[in-house]
Every structure is written in C-alpha cells, then in structure tokens.
Coordinates of C-alpha atoms in Angstrom, one line a residue:
X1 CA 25.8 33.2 17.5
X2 CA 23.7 36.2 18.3
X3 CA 20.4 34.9 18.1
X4 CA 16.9 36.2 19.7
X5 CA 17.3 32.8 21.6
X6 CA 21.0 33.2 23.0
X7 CA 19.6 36.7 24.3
X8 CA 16.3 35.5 26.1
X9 CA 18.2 32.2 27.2
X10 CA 21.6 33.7 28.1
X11 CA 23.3 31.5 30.7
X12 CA 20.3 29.4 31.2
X13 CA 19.2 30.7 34.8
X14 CA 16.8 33.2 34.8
X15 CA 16.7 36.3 36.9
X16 CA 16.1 36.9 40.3
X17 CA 12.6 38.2 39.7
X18 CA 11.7 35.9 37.1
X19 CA 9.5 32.5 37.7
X20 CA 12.2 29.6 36.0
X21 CA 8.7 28.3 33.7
X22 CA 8.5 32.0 32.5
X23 CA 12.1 32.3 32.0
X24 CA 11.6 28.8 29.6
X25 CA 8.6 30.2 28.0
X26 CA 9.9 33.6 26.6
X27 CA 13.0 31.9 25.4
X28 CA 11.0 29.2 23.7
X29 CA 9.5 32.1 21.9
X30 CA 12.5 33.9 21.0
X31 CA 13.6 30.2 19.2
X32 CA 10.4 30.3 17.5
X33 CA 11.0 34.2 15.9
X34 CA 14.8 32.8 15.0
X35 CA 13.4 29.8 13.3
X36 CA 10.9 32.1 11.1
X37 CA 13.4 34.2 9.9
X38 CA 15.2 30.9 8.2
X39 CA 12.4 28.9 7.1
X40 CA 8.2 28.9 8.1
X41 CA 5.7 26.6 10.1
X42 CA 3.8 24.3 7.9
X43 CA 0.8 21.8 8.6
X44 CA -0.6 19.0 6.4
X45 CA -4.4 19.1 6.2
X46 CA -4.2 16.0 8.4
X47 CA -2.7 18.2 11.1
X48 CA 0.7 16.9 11.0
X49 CA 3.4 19.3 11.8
X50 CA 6.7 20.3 9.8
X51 CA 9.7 23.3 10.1
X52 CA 10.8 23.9 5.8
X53 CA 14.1 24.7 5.9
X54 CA 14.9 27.5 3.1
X55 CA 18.4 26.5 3.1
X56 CA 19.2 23.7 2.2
X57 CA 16.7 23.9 -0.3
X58 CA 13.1 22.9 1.2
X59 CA 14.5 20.5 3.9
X60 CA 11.2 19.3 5.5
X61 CA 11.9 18.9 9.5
X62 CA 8.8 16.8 10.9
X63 CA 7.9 18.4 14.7
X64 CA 8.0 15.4 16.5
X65 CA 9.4 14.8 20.2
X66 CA 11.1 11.6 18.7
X67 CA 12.4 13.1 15.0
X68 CA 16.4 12.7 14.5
X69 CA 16.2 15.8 12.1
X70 CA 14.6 18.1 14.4
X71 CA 16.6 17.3 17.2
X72 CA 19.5 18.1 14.9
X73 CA 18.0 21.2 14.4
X74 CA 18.0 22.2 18.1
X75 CA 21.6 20.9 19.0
X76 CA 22.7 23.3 15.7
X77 CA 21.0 26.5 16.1
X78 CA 20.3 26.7 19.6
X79 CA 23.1 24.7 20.8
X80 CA 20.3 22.5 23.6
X81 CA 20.1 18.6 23.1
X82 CA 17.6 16.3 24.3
X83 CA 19.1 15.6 27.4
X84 CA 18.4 19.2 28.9
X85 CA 15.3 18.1 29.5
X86 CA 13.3 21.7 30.4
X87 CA 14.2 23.8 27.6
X88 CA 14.6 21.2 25.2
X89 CA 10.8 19.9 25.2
X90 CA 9.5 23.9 25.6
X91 CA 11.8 24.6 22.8
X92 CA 9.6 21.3 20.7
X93 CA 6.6 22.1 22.8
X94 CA 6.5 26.1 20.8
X95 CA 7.4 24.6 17.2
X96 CA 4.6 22.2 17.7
X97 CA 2.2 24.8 19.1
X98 CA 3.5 27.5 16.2
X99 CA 2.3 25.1 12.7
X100 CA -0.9 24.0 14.8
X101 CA -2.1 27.7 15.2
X102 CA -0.5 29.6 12.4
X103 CA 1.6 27.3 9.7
X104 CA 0.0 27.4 6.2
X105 CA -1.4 24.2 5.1
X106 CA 1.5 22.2 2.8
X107 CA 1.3 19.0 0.9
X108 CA 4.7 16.8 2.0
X109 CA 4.9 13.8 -0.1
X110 CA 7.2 10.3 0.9
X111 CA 9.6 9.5 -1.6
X112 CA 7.2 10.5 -5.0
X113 CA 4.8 12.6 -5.8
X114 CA 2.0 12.5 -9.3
X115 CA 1.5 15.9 -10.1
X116 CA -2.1 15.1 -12.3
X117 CA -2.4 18.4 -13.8
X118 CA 0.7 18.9 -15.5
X119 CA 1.6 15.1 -15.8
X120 CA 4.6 15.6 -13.9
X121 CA 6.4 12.6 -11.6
X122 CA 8.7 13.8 -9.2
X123 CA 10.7 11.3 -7.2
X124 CA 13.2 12.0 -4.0
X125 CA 16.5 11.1 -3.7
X126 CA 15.9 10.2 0.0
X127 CA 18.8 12.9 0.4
X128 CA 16.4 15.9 2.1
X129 CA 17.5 18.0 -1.2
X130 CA 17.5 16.6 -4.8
X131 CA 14.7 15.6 -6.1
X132 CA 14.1 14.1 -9.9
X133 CA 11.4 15.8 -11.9
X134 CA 10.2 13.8 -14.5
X135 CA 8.0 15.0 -17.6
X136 CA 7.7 13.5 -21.4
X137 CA 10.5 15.1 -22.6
X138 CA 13.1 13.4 -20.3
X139 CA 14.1 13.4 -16.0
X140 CA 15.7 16.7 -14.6
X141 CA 17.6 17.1 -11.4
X142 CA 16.2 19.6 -9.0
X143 CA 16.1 20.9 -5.4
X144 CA 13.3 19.9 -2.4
X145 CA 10.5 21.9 -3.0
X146 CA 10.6 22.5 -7.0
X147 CA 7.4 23.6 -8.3
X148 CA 5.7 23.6 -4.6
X149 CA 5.9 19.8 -3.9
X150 CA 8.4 19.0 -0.7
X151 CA 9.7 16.0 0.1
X152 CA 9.8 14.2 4.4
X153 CA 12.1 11.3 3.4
X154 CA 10.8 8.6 5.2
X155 CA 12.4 7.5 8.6
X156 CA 15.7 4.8 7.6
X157 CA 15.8 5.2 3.9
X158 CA 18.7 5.7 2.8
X159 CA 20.0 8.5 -0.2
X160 CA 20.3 7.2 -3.6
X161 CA 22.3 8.7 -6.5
X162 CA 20.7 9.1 -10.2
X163 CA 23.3 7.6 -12.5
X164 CA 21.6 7.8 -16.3
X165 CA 25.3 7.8 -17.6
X166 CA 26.4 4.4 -15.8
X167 CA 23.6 1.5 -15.7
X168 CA 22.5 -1.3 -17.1
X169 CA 19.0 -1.1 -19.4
X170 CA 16.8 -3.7 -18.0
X171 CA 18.7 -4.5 -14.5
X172 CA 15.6 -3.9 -12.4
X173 CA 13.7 -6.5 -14.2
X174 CA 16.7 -9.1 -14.8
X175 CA 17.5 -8.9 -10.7
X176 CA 14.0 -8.2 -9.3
X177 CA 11.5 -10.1 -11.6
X178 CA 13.2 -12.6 -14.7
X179 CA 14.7 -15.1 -11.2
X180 CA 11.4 -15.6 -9.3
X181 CA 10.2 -18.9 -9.9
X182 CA 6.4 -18.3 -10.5
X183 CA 3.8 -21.1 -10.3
X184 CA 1.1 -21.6 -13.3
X185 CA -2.0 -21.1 -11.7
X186 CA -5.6 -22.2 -13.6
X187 CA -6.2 -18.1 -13.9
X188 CA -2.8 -16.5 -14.7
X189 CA 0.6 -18.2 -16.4
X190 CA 3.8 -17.6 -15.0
X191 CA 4.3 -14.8 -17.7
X192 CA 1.0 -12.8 -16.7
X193 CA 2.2 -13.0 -13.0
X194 CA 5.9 -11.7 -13.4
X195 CA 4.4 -9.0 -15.4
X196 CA 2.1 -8.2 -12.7
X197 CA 5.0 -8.2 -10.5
X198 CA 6.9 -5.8 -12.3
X199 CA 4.3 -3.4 -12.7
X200 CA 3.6 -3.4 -9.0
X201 CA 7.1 -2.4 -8.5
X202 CA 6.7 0.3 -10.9
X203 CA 3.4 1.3 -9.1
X204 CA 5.6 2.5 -5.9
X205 CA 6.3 5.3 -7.8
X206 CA 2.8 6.8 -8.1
X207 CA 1.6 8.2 -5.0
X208 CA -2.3 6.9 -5.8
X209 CA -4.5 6.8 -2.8
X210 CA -5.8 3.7 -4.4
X211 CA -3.0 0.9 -4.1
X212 CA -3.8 -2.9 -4.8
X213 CA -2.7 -5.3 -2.2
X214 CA 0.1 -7.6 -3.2
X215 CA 0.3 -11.4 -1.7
X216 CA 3.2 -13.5 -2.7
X217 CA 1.9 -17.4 -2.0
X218 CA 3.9 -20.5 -1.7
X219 CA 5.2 -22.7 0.8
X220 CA 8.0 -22.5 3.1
X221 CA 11.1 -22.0 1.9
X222 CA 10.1 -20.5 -1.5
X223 CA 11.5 -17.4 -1.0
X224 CA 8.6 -15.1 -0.4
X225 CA 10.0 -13.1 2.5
X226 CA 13.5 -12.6 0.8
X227 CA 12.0 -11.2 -2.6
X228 CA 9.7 -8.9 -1.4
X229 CA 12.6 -7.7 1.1
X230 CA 15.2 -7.6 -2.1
X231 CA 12.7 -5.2 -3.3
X232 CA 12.0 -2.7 -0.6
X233 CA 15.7 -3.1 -0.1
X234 CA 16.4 -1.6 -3.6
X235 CA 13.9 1.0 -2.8
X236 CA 14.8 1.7 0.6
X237 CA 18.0 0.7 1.6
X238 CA 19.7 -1.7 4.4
X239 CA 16.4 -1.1 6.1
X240 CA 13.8 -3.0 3.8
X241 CA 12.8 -5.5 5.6
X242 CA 9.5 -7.1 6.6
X243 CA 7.7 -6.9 10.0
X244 CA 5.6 -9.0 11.6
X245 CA 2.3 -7.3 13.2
X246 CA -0.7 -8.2 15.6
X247 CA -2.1 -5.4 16.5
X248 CA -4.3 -2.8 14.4
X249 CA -2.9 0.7 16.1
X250 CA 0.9 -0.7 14.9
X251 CA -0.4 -1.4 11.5
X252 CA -2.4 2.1 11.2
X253 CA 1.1 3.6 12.5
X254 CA 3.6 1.1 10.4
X255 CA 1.3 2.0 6.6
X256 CA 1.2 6.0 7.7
X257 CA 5.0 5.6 8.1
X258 CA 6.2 4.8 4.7
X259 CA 5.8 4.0 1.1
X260 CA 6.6 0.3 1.4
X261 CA 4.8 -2.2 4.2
X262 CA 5.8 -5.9 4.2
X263 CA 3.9 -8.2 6.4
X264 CA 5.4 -11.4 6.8
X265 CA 3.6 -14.7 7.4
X266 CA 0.1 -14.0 7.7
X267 CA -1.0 -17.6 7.7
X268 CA 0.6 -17.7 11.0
X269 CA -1.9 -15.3 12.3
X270 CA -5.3 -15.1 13.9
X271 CA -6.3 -10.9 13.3
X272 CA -10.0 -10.7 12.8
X273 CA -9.4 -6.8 11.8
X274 CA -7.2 -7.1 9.3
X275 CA -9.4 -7.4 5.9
X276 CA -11.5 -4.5 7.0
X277 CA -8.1 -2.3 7.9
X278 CA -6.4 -3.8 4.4
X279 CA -9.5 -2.8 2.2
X280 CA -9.4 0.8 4.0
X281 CA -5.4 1.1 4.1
X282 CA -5.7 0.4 -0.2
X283 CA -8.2 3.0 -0.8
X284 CA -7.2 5.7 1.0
X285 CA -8.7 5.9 3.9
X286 CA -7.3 7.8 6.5
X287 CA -6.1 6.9 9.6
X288 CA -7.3 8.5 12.7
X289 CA -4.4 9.0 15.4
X290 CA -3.7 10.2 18.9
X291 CA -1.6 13.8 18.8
X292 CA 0.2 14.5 21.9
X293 CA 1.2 18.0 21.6
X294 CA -1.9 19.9 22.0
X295 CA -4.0 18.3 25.0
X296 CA -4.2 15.0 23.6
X297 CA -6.2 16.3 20.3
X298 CA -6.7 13.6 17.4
X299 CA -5.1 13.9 13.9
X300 CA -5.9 12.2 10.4
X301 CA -2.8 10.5 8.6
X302 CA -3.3 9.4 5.1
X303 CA -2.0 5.9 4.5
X304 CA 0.9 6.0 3.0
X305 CA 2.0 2.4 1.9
X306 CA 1.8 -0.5 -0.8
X307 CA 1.4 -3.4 1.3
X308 CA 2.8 -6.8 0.4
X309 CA 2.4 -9.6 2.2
X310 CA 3.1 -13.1 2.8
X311 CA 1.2 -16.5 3.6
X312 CA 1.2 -20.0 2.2
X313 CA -2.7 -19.5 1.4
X314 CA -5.3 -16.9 1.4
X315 CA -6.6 -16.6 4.3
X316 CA -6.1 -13.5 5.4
X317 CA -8.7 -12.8 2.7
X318 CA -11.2 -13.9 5.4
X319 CA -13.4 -14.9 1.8
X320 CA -14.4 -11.3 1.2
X321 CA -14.9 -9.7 -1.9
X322 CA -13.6 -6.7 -0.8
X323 CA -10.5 -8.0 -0.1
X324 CA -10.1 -10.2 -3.1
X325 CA -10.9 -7.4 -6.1
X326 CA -7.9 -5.4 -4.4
X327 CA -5.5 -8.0 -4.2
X328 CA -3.0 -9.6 -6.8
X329 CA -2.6 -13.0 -5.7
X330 CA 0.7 -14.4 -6.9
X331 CA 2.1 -17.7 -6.6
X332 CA 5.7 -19.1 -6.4
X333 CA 7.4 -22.2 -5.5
X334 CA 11.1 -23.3 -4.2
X335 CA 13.9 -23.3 -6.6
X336 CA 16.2 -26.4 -7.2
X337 CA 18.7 -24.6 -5.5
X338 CA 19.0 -22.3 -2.6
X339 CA 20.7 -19.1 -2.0
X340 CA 21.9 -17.2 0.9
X341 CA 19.4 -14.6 1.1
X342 CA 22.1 -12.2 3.4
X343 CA 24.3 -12.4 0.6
X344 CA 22.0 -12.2 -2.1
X345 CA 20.1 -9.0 -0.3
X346 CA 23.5 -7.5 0.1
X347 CA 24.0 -7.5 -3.8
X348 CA 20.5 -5.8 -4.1
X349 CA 21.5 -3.2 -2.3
X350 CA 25.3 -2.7 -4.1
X351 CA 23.1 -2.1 -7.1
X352 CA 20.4 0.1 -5.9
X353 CA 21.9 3.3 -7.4
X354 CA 21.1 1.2 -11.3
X355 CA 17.8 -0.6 -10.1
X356 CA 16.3 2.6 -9.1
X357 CA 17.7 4.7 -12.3
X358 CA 16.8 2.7 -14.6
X359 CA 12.9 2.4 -13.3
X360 CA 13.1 6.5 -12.9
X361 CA 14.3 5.7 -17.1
X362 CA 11.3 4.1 -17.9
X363 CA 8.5 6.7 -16.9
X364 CA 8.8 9.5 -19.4
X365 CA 7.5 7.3 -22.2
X366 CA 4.9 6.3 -19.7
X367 CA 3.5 10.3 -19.2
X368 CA 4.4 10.5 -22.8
X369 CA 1.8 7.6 -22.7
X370 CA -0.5 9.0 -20.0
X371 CA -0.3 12.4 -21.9
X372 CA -1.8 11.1 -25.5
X373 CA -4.9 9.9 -23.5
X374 CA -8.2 12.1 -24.6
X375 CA -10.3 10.6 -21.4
X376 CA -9.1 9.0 -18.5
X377 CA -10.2 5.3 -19.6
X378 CA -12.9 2.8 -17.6
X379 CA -11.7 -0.1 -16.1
X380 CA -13.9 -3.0 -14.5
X381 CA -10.6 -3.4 -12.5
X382 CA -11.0 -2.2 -8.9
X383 CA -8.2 -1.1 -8.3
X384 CA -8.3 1.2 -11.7
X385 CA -4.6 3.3 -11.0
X386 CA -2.5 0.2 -11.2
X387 CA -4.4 -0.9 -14.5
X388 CA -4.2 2.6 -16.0
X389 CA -0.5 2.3 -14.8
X390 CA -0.1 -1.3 -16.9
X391 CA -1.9 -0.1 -19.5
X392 CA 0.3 3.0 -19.8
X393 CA 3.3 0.4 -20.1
X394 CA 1.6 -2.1 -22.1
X395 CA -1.5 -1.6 -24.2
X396 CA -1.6 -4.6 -26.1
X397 CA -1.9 -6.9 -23.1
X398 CA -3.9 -5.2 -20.1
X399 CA -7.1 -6.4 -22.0
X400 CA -6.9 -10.2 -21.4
X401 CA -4.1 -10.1 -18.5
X402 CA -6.9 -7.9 -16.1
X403 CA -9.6 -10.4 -17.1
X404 CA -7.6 -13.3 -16.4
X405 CA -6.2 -11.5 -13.0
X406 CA -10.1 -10.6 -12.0
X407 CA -11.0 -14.6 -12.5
X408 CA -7.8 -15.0 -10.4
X409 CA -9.4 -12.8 -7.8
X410 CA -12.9 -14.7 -8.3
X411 CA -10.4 -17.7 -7.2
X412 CA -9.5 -15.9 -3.4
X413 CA -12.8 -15.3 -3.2
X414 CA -14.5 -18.2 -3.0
X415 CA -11.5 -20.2 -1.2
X416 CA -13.5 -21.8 2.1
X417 CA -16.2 -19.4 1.3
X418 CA -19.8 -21.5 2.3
X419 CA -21.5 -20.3 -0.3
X420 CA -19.5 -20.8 -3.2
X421 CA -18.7 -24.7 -1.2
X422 CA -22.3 -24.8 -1.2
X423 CA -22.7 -24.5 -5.0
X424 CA -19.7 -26.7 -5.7
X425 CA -20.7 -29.3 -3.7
X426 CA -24.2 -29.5 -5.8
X427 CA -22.8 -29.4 -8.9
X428 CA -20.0 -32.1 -8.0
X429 CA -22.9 -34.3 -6.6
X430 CA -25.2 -33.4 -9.0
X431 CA -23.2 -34.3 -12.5
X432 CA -26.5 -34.3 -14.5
X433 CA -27.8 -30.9 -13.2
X434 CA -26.5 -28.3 -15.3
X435 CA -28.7 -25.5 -13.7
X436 CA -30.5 -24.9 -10.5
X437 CA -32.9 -22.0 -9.0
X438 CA -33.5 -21.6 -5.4
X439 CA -34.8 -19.4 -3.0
X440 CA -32.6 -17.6 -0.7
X441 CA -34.2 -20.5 1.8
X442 CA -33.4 -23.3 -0.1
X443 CA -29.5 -21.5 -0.5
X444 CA -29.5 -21.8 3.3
X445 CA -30.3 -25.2 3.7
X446 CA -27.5 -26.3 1.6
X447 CA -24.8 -23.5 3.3
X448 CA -26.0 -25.3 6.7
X449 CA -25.6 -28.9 5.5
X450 CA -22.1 -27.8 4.2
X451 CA -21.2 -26.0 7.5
X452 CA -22.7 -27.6 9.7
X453 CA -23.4 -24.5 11.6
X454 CA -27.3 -23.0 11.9
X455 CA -26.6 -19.6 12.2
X456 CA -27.2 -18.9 9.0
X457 CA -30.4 -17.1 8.3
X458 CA -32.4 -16.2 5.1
X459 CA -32.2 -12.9 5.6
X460 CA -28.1 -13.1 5.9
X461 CA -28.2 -15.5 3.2
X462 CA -29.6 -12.9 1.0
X463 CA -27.0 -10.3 1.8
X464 CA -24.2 -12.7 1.4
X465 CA -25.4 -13.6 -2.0
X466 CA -25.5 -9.2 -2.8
X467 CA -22.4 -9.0 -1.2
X468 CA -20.7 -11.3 -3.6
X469 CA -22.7 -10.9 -6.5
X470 CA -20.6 -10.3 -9.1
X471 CA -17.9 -13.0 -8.4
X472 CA -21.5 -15.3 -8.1
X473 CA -21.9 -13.8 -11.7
X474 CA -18.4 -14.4 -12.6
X475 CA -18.3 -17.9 -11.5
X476 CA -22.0 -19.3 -11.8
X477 CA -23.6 -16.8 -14.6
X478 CA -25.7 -16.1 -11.7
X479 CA -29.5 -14.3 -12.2
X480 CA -32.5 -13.6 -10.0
X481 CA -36.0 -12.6 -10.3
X482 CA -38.9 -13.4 -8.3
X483 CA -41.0 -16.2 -8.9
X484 CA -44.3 -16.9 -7.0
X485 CA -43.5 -14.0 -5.2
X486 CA -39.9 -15.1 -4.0
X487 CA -37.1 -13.7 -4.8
X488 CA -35.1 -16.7 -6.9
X489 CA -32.0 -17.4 -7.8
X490 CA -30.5 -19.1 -11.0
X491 CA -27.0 -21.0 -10.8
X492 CA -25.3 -22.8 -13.8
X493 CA -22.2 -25.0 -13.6
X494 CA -19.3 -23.5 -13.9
X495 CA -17.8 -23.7 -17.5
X496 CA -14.3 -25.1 -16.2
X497 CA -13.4 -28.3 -14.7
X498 CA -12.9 -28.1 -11.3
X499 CA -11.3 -30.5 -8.8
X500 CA -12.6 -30.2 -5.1
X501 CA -12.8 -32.7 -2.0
X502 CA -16.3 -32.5 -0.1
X503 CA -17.0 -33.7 3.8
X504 CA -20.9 -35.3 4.1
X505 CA -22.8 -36.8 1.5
X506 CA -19.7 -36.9 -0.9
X507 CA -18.3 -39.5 1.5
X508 CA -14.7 -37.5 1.4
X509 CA -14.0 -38.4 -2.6
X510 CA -12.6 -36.4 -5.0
X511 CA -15.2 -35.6 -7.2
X512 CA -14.4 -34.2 -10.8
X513 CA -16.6 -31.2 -12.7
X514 CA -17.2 -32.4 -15.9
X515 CA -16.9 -29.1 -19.0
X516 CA -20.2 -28.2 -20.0
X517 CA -20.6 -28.2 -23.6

C-alpha cells in the first residue's frame, strides 16, 4: 500500500546519515498525515483521546497503549504490531500527541446516549457501527455517529442484534424481575420493590450524570450476586459479571470504564472511602486520573456506571444521609429451591438479543411521555432522573411508591446510627413520654451513654443533628428554636411501632414502641 508511512518507513532502517530516533520520528509523522486523510483526532473535554474512523461509519478507536482496536488499527494500515517495540509505541506516542494538541473536542458516549433537546434516545449495538435511534414515533436503525453522537463500545461487551420482528412482549420483566423472591419490608411491599427493580434496569439506558445506587440485601445464598450478574449479562454479554474491590484508584478506574459496576459482598469489607466515593461516583462527579502520554499530565473522566451492589446489611452506608437518599435498598430472600446459576446465566445470555429489544420497545411511549411534559417536574426524590424516569413509565404510582421508598431510605439511615439509637432508646424506655426537648447538650449526654464513647462534643452534636435533619424530620417530626437562649430541640415518638433491642439501662430486653394515638 503506498502510504506517506510505507515511504518515510521503507525497510525500517534508516539512512546512513540519519539518527535511528529521527528516522522513528518522521515516520511516526507520516502515519499521523495517512491517518487524517481517513478519519480525524478527537478529544473528550476530559482529555481523553480517540481516532473516528470515517469508514466504517464513525468507528471510535480510543488512543490507548493497551486498546485492542487501536492496535488493530496499526497491524492493518501500517502493517507494525506491538511486538516491534520502537515504531510501534512512536507510532501510539504521535496519535496520542496529535488529539492532545489539535483534535476537536467530541462527545463519545458508552452504550446510550439522551439527546435532551430533541428527546431523542440512541442506544449502541455494541457492534462499533449500528446504532438504534429512538424518538416518539418509533426506533430506527442507523450508523455510529448519526446526528453527531459516537459510540466507544465499552471494553468486553459483546454485539447485540435488534430483532422487533421475533421476541417475546414482556420477556425482560418475566426473566429479569417476575422470579426474584423479594422480601416485605415495613417501608416497601414486594410489589413496590420489583417495580423499583425494573425501573432501575430501564434506567441503564439514560445516560444521566445522576444515577441512584442499587443494593440488593439478603443473606447468603439468596441469590444476590447471580441476579444482578443475569442482568449485566443481558446487557453486556458473557462478560457481566461482578468484582470484588478494595481499593479507591480501582473503583475510580472500574465506574469510568463502563455503564454497569457490580460490587459483590460489601459486608465483607472494611473501606472507610467508599460512601464519600459512592455519593460522588452517583452524582457525577468526575474522576481525576493519572495520563501517561504527555509527561505524566492529569485528566478528568466522567463516571460512567450504575453501581449495584451486594451485602447482607447496610453497612456500607456508614449511617450517612448522603448515602442513604441515593440508594434503593432492596431486599430478597432464598428460594425453596436452588438453581444452577452457570446454567441459568447461560440462558440469560441465549436470550439477550429479545431481553434487550424488547426494553429498546418500551421507550418511545416513554419520550412520547417525556415529550407531553410542559415543565420538567419537582421531585423531593434525590435522585430526581430515576423518578422522572418511573414516572414517565408509571404516573399513577410514583406518588406513594417514592414516599414509601424515601421512608425506606429514612430506614438505612438510622441503622447503628447513635443518634437515631439515642432517640429510640428514650422513647423505648420512656413509654409514657410522648415528646421531649433538649439541648444539643443534653442530645450528647444520651449519644454517650448509648455509645459509650466521649468523643462526642456539643458542637459535633449540633452538626450531626443538621446533617441528618430531614430524616430527623422524617422520623421524629423533629423542630428547634431557641429557648433561654439555647438552641432546643423537639422530638416526638415515632408514629409506627418499632421493635429494637437496647445494651445499658434496658438490661438487653426487647422493648416494644407502643402507636401513638
């Protein structure tokens, strides 16, 4: 092939005159001049760096020393692999340097794209060129890079085919949600929870920067692990599988990486970072990473993933409220009988092609939906996407589902939390009190005697209690004002009966909450 390359590199040795690095240099420069005259330099606004292909349509090559597709890329047009070391990293070493200095600035979307403007959802078909474009008016097969928006399929995935003419209405929900044996909590019924469930597996198709945080609960053996991986799987192919993680630079890397993060087993883990890194990962944060192509330089990466993850309790809510009110809780237990989850992943995936068409199906009545809004609605929800999302699907019940969900959340919240212990433990030893004020003092005194720890202080009492003020609200119908100069707070029993077991002056008993009246 007569390339600007194959003339600058020739036979690989340079001449007699010329300095071997120089030789590797101006050839590396004649493969950056071929390369333009295919397809251009691009960079994201978080400096990462990508080769667009013209032909095939928009194929998005990322510039990285490790990417399959742009070592591909060399071996084709250039005839060099990997293992000639030299040329091969100048030849990366230019394309890097190239879309750092002059590529345009390009949006490239993993697996789907929200288009808010023009209400338009377009969804990859993990194939590097078709793409589904999805409107009101129905779903429309087009090419990588249709309207401006280009696709980086994420590393593993696997293609997909869109088959509207051969699939079964319903199959997502009848092999993904109707089997999972859901636990009636004393906030949501095993109806409200599958429904959350299925609309969080609809969610993975909106690219929001705001993602809630899903946590399947139960105890070994309840299949937790193998239905979260049946989902990715249908999503993602043989490789959806959940990862196990301990350190905060492989979980920064592992959410900018793809659409879909499973962490399995967090009870089994002691990570004092994770509930700040999970709040930041769910509301967009971005990352900021280590680039090594340009004298060590830093980048921003957007977090790309919906995180799910697994425990038999919440404790990798560390009793924060800022991990709580982005988190659906849901709970499932073991059921009667087992199955091979090998086999029954395997039969995921053999239907993938249906699963995923018949969720793509269900969105144009949801921008039909989305469309027929005047405003963007208010939500008390914090995570407000995935309840305009549900709403979209299902007006009639996002009303009393998110109030029951945000109770659920009041629920994670106070789980081991001192101050909330605190309060209980008064009104379980207290059955004739039906309100109490105190100081932010006296609200000390009883989080020591329930800790047993004096490192609480007034003044950290008093930002605890802002901290979690509205769950207090929620929960206790909590008020302050000052009185006598002090700043006093008002606490009524909670208006459901409540079951807990209090260390100290309860002697160990189970004491019983009595309704309030």
């Amino acid at each position: 092939m007569d390339t600007y390359f194959a003339r600058a590199y020739g036979n690989g040795r340079p001449g007699k005159e010329e300095a071997k690095g120089h030789f590797i240099s101006r050839a590396a420069q004649a493969a950056v001049k071929d390369l333009k005259q295919i397809g251009s330099f691009r960079k994201t606004v978080g400096k990462e760096l990508f080769y667009i292909l013209r032909e095939p349509s928009g194929a998005v090559v990322p510039l990285e020393k490790g990417s399959i597709q742009l070592a591909t890329l060399i071996q084709r047009r250039f005839n060099i692999n990997a293992s000639s070391a030299d040329i091969y990293n100048a030849l990366v070493n230019a394309f890097q340097v190239e879309a750092f200095q002059y590529g345009k600035e390009v949006e490239v979307y993993q697996f789907s794209h929200v288009n808010v403007n023009t209400h338009t959802l377009y969804v990859s078909c993990l194939d590097e060129e078709n793409v589904l474009k999805i409107t009101e008016n129905g779903v429309q097969s087009v090419k990588n890079g249709e309207d401006g928006v280009f696709f980086r399929d994420p590393e593993h995935w696997q293609p997909w085919k869109f088959v509207p003419d051969s699939y079964e209405k319903g199959i997502s929900k009848r092999l993904l949600v109707d089997d999972v044996n859901f636990v009636e909590t004393e906030a949501l019924t095993k109806a409200d929870q599958a429904l959350l469930f299925e609309m969080w597996m609809k969610s993975l198709f909106i690219d929001s920067e705001v993602k809630p945080l899903l946590a399947i609960i139960g105890p070994s053996e309840s299949g937790k692990t193998t239905l979260l991986e049946c989902v990715k799987t249908a999503f993602a192919g043989r490789m959806g599988k959940a990862e196990t993680i301990s350190k905060e630079d492989a979980f920064k890397a592992a959410v900018a990486a793809e659409p879909v993060f499973i962490i399995d087993n967090l009870d089994e883990t002691d990570m004092p970072w994770l509930s700040e890194a999970l709040c930041a990962a769910s509301t967009g944060a971005w990352f900021t990473l280590r680039a090594l192509y340009l004298n060590n330089k830093k980048y921003s990466a957007a977090p790309r993933a919906y995180i799910a993850m697994t425990s038999t309790n919440v404790d990798f809510a560390q009793s924060k409220s800022t991990v709580a009110n982005r988190s659906l809780v849901l709970e499932i237990a073991p059921h009667d009988l087992n199955r091979d989850p090998v086999s029954h992943r395997a039969f995921i995936l053999s239907k993938r092609d249906e699963i995923l068409t018949d969720l793509v199906m269900q969105f144009p009545d949801y921008i039909k939906a989305w469309k027929a809004e005047k405003e963007t609605p208010r939500t008390r929800f914090r995570m407000a996407p995935f309840e305009l999302l549900t709403r979209r699907f299902h007006p009639d019940r996002v009303e009393a589902l998110f109030e029951k969900l945000t109770s659920a959340q009041t629920k994670v919240e106070a789980e081991n939390n001192p101050l909330f212990l605190a309060l209980d433990r008064f009104f379980a030893t207290h059955p004739e009190m039906n309100e109490v004020h105190w100081t932010a003092d006296q609200v000390r005194a009883m989080v020591v005697d329930v800790t047993r720890q004096e490192k609480w202080t007034t003044i950290g009492i008093g930002k605890k209690i802002k901290q979690h003020e509205r769950s207090l609200k929620r929960k206790y119908q909590m008020d302050h004002r000052p009185i006598n100069g002090y700043e006093t707070y008002f606490f009524r029993r909670p208006q459901t009966e409540d079951k807990e077991t209090f260390s100290g002056d309860s002697g160990g008993t189970e004491v019983v909450h009595p309704p309030v009246n």
